[in-house]
XYZ file of C-alpha atoms in Angstrom:
526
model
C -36.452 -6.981 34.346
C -34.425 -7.906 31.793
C -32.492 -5.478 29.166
C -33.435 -6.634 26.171
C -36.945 -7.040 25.217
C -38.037 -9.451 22.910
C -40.437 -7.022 20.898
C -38.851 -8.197 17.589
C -37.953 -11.437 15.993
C -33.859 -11.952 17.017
C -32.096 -12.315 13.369
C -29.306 -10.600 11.707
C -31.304 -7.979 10.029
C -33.568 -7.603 12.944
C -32.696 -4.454 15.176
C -31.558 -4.602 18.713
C -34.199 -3.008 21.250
C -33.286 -2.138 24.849
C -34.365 -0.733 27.507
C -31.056 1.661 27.938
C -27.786 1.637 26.146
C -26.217 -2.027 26.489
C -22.640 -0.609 27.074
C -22.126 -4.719 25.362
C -24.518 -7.133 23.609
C -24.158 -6.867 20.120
C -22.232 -3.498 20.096
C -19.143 -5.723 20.674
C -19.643 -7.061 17.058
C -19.820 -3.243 15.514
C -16.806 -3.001 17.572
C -15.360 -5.876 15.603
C -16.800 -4.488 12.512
C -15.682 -0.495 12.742
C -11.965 -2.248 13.477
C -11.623 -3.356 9.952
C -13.336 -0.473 8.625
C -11.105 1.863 10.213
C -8.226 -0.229 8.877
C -9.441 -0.417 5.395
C -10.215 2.951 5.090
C -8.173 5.499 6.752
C -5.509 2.912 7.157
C -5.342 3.171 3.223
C -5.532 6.331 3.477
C -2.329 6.954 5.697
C -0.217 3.924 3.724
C -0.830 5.984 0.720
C 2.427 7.543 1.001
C 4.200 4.422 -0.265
C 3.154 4.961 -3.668
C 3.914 8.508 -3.842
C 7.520 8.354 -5.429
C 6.172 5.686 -7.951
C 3.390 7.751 -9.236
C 6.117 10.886 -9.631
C 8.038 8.722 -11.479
C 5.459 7.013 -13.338
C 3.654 10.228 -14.196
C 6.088 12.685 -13.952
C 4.425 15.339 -12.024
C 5.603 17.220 -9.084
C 4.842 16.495 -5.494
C 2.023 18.785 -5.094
C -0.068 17.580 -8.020
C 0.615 13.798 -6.968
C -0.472 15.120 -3.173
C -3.710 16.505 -4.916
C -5.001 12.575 -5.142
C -5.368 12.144 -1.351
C -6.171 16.215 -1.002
C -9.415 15.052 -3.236
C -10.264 11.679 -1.516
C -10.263 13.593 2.133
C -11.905 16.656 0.652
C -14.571 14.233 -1.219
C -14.861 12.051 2.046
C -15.544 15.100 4.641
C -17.367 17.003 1.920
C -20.192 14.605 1.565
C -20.407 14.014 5.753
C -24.042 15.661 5.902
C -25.077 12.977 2.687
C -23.749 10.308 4.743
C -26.188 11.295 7.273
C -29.219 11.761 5.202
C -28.464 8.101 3.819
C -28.278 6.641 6.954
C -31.455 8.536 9.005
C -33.251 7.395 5.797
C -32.071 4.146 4.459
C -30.203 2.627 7.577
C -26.553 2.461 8.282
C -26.112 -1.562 7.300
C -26.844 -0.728 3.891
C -25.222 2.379 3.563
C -21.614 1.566 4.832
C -21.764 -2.090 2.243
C -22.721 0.721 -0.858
C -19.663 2.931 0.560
C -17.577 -0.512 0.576
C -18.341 -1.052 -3.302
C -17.730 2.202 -4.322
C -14.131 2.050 -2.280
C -13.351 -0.894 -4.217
C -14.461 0.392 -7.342
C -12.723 3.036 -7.158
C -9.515 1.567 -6.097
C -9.585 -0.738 -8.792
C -9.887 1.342 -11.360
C -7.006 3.599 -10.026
C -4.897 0.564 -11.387
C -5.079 1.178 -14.762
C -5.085 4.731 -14.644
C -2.757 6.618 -17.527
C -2.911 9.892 -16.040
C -2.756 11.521 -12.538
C -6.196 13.231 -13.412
C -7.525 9.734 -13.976
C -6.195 9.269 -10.186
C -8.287 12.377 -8.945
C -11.606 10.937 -10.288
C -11.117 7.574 -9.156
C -9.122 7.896 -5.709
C -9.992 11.194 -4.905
C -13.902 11.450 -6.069
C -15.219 7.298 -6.462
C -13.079 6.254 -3.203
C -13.530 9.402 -1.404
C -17.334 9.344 -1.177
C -17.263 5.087 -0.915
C -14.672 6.411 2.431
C -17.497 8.630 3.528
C -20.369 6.044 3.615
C -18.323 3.581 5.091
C -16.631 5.330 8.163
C -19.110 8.345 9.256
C -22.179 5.420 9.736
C -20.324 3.077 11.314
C -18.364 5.277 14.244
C -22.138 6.637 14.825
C -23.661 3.580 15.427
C -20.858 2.137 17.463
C -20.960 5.204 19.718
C -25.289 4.798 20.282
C -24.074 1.173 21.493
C -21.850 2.126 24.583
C -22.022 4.811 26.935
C -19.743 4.761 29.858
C -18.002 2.723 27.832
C -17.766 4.669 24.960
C -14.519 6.401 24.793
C -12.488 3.245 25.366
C -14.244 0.888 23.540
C -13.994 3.978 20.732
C -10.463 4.186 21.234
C -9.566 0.582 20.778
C -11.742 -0.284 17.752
C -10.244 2.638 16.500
C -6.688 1.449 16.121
C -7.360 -1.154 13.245
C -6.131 1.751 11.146
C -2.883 2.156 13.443
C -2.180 -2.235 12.841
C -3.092 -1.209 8.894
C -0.518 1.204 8.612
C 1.776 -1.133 10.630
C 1.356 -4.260 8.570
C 0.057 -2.467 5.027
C 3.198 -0.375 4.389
C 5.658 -2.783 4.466
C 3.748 -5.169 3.161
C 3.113 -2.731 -0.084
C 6.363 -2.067 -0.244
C 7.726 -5.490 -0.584
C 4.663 -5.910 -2.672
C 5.436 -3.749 -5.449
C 9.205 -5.019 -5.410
C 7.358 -8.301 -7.006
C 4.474 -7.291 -8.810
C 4.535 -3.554 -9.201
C 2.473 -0.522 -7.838
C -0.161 -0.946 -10.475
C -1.128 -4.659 -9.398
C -0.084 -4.083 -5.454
C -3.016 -1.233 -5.682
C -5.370 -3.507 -7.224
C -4.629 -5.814 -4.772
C -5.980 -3.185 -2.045
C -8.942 -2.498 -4.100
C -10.148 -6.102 -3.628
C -9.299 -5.815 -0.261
C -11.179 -3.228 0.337
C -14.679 -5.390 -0.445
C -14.180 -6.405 2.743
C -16.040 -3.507 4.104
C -19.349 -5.059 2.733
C -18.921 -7.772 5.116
C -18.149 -5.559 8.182
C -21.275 -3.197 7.183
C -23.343 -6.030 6.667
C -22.859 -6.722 10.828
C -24.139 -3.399 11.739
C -27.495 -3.909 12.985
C -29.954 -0.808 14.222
C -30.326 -0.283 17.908
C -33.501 0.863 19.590
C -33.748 2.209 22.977
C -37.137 2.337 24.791
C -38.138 3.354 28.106
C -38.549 1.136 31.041
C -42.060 2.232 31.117
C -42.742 1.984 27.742
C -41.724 -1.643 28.096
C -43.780 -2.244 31.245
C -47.189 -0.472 29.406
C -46.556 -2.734 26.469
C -46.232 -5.702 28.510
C -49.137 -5.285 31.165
C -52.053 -7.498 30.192
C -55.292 -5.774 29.271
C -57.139 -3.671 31.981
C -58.488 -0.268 32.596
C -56.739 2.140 30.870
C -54.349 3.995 33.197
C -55.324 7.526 32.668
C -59.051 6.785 33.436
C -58.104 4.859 36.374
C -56.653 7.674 37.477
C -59.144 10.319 37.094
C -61.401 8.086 38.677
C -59.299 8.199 41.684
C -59.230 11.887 41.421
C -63.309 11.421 41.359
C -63.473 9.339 44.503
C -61.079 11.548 46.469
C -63.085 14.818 45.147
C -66.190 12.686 46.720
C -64.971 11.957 50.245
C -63.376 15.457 50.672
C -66.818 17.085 49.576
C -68.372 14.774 51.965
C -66.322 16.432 55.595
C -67.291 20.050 53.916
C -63.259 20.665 53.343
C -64.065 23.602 51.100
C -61.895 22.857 48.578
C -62.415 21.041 44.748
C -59.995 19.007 43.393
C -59.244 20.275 39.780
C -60.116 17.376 37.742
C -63.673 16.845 39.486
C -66.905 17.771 36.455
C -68.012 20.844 38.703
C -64.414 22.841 37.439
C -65.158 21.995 34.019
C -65.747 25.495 32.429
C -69.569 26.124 32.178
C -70.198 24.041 35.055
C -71.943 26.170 37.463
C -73.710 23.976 39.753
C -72.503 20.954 42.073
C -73.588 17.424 40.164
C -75.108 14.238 41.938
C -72.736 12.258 42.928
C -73.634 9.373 40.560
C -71.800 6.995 37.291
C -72.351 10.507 35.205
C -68.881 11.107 36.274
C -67.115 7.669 35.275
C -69.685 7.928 31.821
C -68.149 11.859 31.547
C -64.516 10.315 32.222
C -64.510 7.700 29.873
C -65.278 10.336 27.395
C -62.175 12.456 28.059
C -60.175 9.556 27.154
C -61.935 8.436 24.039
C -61.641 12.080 22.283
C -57.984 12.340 23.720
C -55.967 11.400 20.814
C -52.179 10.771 20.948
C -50.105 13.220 19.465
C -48.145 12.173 16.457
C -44.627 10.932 17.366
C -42.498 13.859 15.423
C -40.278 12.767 12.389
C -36.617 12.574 12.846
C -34.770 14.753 11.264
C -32.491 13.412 8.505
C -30.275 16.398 9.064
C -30.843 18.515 12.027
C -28.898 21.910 11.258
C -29.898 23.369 14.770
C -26.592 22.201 16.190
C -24.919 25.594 14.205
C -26.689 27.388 16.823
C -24.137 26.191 19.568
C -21.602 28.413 19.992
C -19.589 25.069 21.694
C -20.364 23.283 18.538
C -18.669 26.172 16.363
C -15.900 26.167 17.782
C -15.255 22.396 18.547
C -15.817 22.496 14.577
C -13.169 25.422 13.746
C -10.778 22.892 15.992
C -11.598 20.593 13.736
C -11.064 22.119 10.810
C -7.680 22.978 11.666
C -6.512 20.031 13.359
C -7.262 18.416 10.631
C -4.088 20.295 8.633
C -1.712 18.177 10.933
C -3.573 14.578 10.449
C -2.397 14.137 7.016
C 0.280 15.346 5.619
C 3.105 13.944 8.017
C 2.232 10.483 7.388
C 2.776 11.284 3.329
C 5.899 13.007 3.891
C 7.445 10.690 6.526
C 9.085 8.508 3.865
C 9.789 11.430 1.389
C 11.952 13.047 4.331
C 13.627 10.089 5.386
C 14.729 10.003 1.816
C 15.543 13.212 1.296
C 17.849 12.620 4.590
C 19.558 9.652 2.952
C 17.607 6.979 4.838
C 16.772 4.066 2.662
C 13.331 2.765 1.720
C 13.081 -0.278 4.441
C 14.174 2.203 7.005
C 11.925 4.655 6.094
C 8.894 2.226 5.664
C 10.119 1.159 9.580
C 9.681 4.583 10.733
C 6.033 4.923 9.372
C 5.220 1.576 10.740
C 6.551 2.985 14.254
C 4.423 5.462 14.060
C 0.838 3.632 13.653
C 2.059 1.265 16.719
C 2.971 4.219 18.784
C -0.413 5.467 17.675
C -2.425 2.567 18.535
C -0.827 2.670 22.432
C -1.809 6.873 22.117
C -5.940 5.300 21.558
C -5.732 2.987 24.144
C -4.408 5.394 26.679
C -6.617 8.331 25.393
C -9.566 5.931 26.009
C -8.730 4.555 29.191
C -8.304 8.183 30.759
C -11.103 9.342 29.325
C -13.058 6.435 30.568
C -12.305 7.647 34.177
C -14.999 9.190 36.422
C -15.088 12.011 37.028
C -13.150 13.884 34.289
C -13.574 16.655 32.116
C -13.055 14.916 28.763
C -12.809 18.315 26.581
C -9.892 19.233 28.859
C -7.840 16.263 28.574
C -8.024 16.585 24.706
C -6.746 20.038 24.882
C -3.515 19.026 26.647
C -3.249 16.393 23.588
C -3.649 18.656 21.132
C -1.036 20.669 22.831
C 1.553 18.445 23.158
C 0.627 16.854 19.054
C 2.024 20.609 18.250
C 5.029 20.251 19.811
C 5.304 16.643 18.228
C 5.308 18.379 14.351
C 7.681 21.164 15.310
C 10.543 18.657 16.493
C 10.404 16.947 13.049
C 12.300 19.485 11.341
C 14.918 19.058 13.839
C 15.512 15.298 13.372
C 18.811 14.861 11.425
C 19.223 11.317 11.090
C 17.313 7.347 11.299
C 16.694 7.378 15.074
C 16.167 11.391 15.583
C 13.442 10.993 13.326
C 12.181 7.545 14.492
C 12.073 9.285 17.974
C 9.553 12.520 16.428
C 7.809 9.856 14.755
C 6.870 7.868 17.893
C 6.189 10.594 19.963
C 3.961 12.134 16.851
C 2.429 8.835 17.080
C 1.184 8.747 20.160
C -0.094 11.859 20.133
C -1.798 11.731 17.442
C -3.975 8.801 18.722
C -4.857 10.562 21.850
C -6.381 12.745 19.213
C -7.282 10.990 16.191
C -9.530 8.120 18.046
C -11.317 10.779 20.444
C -12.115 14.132 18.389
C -14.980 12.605 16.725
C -16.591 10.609 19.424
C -16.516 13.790 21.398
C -18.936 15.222 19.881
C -21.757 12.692 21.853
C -20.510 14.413 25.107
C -22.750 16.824 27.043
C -19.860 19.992 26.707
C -20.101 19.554 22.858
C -23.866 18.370 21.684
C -24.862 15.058 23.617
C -25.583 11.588 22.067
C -29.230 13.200 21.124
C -27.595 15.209 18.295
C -24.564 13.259 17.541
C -25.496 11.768 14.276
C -26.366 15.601 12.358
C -23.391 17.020 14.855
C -21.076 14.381 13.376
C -21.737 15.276 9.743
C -21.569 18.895 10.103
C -18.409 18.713 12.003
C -16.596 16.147 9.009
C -18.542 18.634 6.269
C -16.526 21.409 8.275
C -13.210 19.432 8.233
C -13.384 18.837 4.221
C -12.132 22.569 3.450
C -8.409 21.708 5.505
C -8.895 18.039 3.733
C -8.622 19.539 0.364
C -5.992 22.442 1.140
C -3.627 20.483 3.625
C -1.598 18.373 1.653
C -1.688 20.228 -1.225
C -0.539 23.581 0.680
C 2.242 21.332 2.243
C 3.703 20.192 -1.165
C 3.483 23.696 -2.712
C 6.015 24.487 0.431
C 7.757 22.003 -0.106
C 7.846 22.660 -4.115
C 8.643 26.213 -3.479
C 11.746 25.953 -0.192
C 13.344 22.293 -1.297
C 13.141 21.284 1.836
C 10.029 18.982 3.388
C 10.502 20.669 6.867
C 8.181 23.542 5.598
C 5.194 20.626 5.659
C 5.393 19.601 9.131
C 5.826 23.705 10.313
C 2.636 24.488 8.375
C 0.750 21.095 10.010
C 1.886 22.538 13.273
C 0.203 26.191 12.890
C -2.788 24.642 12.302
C -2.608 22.626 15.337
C -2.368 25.425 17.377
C -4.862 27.596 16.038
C -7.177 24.384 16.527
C -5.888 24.505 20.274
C -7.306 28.084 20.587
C -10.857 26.840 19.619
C -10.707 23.745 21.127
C -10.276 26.139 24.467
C -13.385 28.021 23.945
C -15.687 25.408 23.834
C -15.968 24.518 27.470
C -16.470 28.117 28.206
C -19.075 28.697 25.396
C -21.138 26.052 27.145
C -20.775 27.028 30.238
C -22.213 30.519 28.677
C -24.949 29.284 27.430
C -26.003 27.115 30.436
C -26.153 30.093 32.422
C -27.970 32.382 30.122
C -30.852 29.320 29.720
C -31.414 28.933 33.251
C -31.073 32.624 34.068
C -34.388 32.799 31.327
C -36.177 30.233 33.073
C -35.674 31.668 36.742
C -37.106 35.461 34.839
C -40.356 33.173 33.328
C -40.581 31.537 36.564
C -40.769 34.869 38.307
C -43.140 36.498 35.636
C -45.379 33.520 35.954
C -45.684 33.445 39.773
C -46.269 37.132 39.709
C -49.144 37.119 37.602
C -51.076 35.104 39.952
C -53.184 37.093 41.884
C -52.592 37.273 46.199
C -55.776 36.150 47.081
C -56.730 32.924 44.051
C -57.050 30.755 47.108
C -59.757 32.625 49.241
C -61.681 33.207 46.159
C -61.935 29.075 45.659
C -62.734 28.681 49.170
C -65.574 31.123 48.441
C -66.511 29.384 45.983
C -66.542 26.031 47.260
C -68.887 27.815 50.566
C -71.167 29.115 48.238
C -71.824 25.494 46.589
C -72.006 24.073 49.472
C -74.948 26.662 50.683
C -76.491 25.907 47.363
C -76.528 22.525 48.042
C -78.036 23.072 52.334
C -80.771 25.096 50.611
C -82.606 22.578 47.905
């Protein structure tokens, strides 16, 4: 049998049914598609640190106030996770990601002719930061129902397009705004950015239907299965009754409660069959939830979200501070934009690797990313350390690597059976961002008061790197949580098992061979 089955009309707005995940087909394109939105969005996100010393100068604020900006967008963009969700259970992820790629746009835009850095909060941090949301959160989910053993390397590669946009987008800004300016080379992203309408437009809804779904659907009209079978049951009841075996088969008329007498073996039966299955109705498929909350019942899930939460501290801030501490180290500004750009290609080789490892069978996937997360700790303490061009080109490659053995896997994680499983990805994917928005908003912000208050933009990258570790603790618990919980289910279901087989009484079968005697007497004597 094949795959796919034709049960709709193939178009571009059509959605994709199978019979199990494709691991291919079309998910290939959303591959495509969630490359460019990666690099359009956090790609942005990460190059922002280009225009940091312009907007200082421009507005004359400090560098905690200017950090504020991307604090917002990330806080806006994890914030409104569980909305994201909602608006794509409800209205479909094609048409949510091309509203998300308007609103980045807009926002962008806008930015441009801003006169104040307040004006930059509302239309970076709050109109781009929710466009960022709709965009990104639908798009990863979909990819990840369209792969399965797959997943994490397919994940991990389509998930570089930010590490090439950070490569290609901050030196291309920067020689950008040596021509034009920073106002013009951001409005210049903005209409990149409505590119993203054109990758959401390619995301088309997957279906996934049994194999014997299918085969019930495409059978040609006969009996209908279930009275086929009873009928069977009938006929078998018939010729056991017939040697005097003793014993009734549970589905025959004579064990219907109230039935105290044998019947003639005639059509009644197939007549009283046929009527079982007209008045059995089919229950009502249940409604998917648009946001299933039951996922903050799993202790696994807690703490894979506290990881979160402070992993998240050390995502951020060192690619906005990498040029301001090259320059504070007397590096110039074509060095320093070198060093950044070193960093997203030594990030795009840390996703490739992290999915090709994790791809492996078999391997415990939660443990790998602990060692990752691990070692992206050590990468933000040596930063302080780094003296001089190639000192700190050497933290930054080894940060970058690092970082995408994290970065590209953390999220698609969550579809894996020690975390929630693919069932509960989509709600366990906006809780989990939701959960990340509070280290969003106080990350950078907390790393330029540090900086604001010692002079010195080592304090950033220590206070990235406690919150690594303290994500390393959680991210340790959640194996064993699981493994907890496991146990404690199926120690309940052996103690119902038990209770149920010791309610039934010693002797049930002697008293239905009794029974079946005493019919059969019944039946000798007329």
């Amino acid at each position: 049998s094949k795959m796919t089955v034709k049960a709709v009309k193939m178009s571009c707005t059509a959605p994709n049914v199978y019979t199990k995940v494709p691991d291919g087909g079309w998910g290939w394109t959303i591959a495509f598609a969630f490359f460019f939105v990666e690099a359009l969005t956090y790609g942005i996100i990460k190059s922002f640190g280009v225009f940091f010393n312009d907007l200082m100068e421009s507005f004359d604020e400090t560098n905690s106030r200017i950090s504020w900006i991307i604090s917002i967008c990330v806080f806006v963009q994890t914030f409104t996770a569980p909305l994201s969700t909602v608006l794509s259970n409800r209205f479909g992820h094609r048409l949510v990601v091309m509203a998300g790629g308007v609103l980045i746009s807009t926002g962008m835009v806008t930015a441009a002719f801003a006169r104040s850095v307040v004006d930059m909060y509302v239309t970076i941090g709050v109109i781009s930061g929710l466009g960022y949301c709709l965009s990104f959160l639908p798009t990863v989910t979909i990819l990840s129902q369209y792969f399965d053993k797959r997943r994490s390397l397919v994940t991990a590669v389509a998930s570089t397009g930010e590490c090439f946009a950070v490569f290609s987008f901050a030196p291309a800004i920067t020689a950008l705004k040596e021509q034009i300016g920073w106002r013009y080379s951001l409005l210049s992203v903005g209409v990149l950015q409505l590119s993203i309408i054109i990758c959401g437009s390619l995301l088309r809804p997957i279906i996934i239907k049994e194999q014997d779904e299918v085969a019930v659907k495409a059978r040609p009209p006969e009996e209908p299965t279930e009275t086929k079978y009873m009928l069977e049951n009938e006929q078998t009841r018939t010729s056991i009754d017939s040697i005097d075996s003793g014993v009734e088969i549970t589905t025959s008329p004579s064990n219907v409660p109230g039935k105290t007498k044998a019947e003639p073996k005639s059509e009644e039966p197939k007549e009283h069959v046929q009527m079982l299955v007209e008045n059995d109705s089919t229950p009502p498929e249940p409604k998917t939830k648009l946001l299933d909350f039951s996922v903050m019942k799993d202790c696994s899930f807690i703490c894979y979200a506290f990881f979160g939460l402070f992993a998240t501290l050390g995502f951020f801030a060192p690619s906005l501070y990498i040029i301001p501490l090259s320059l504070s180290l007397g590096i110039s500004k074509d060095r320093s934009a070198y060093i950044l750009s070193a960093m997203a290609i030594a990030e795009v080789f840390g996703r490739i690797s992290a999915g090709w490892v994790l791809n492996r069978k078999p391997i415990r996937k939660i443990y790998i990313e602990l060692i990752c997360v691990v070692l992206l700790s050590v990468a933000l303490f040596a930063f302080p350390f780094a003296s001089e061009f190639w000192g700190l080109m050497t933290c930054s490659i080894f940060f970058g690597f690092m970082l995408g053995t994290v970065a590209g896997t953390h999220i698609p994680l969550l579809a894996e059976d020690d975390v929630v499983g693919i069932e509960k990805m989509s709600s366990a994917a906006g809780v989990y961002v939701f959960i990340q928005s509070i280290a969003g908003l106080a990350g950078p912000p907390l790393a330029g008061v540090l900086v604001d208050t010692t002079k010195n933009y080592s304090s950033a990258f220590y206070s990235c790197a406690a919150g690594m570790i303290l994500g390393a603790v959680f991210l340790s618990l959640v194996r064993p949580c699981k493994v907890g919980l496991c146990h404690r289910q199926r120690h309940r279901a052996e103690e119902s098992v038990t209770e149920v087989v010791a309610d039934l009484p010693d002797d049930f079968i002697e008293m239905d061979i009794g029974k079946a005697e005493n019919s059969g007497k019944g039946c000798d004597s007329v």
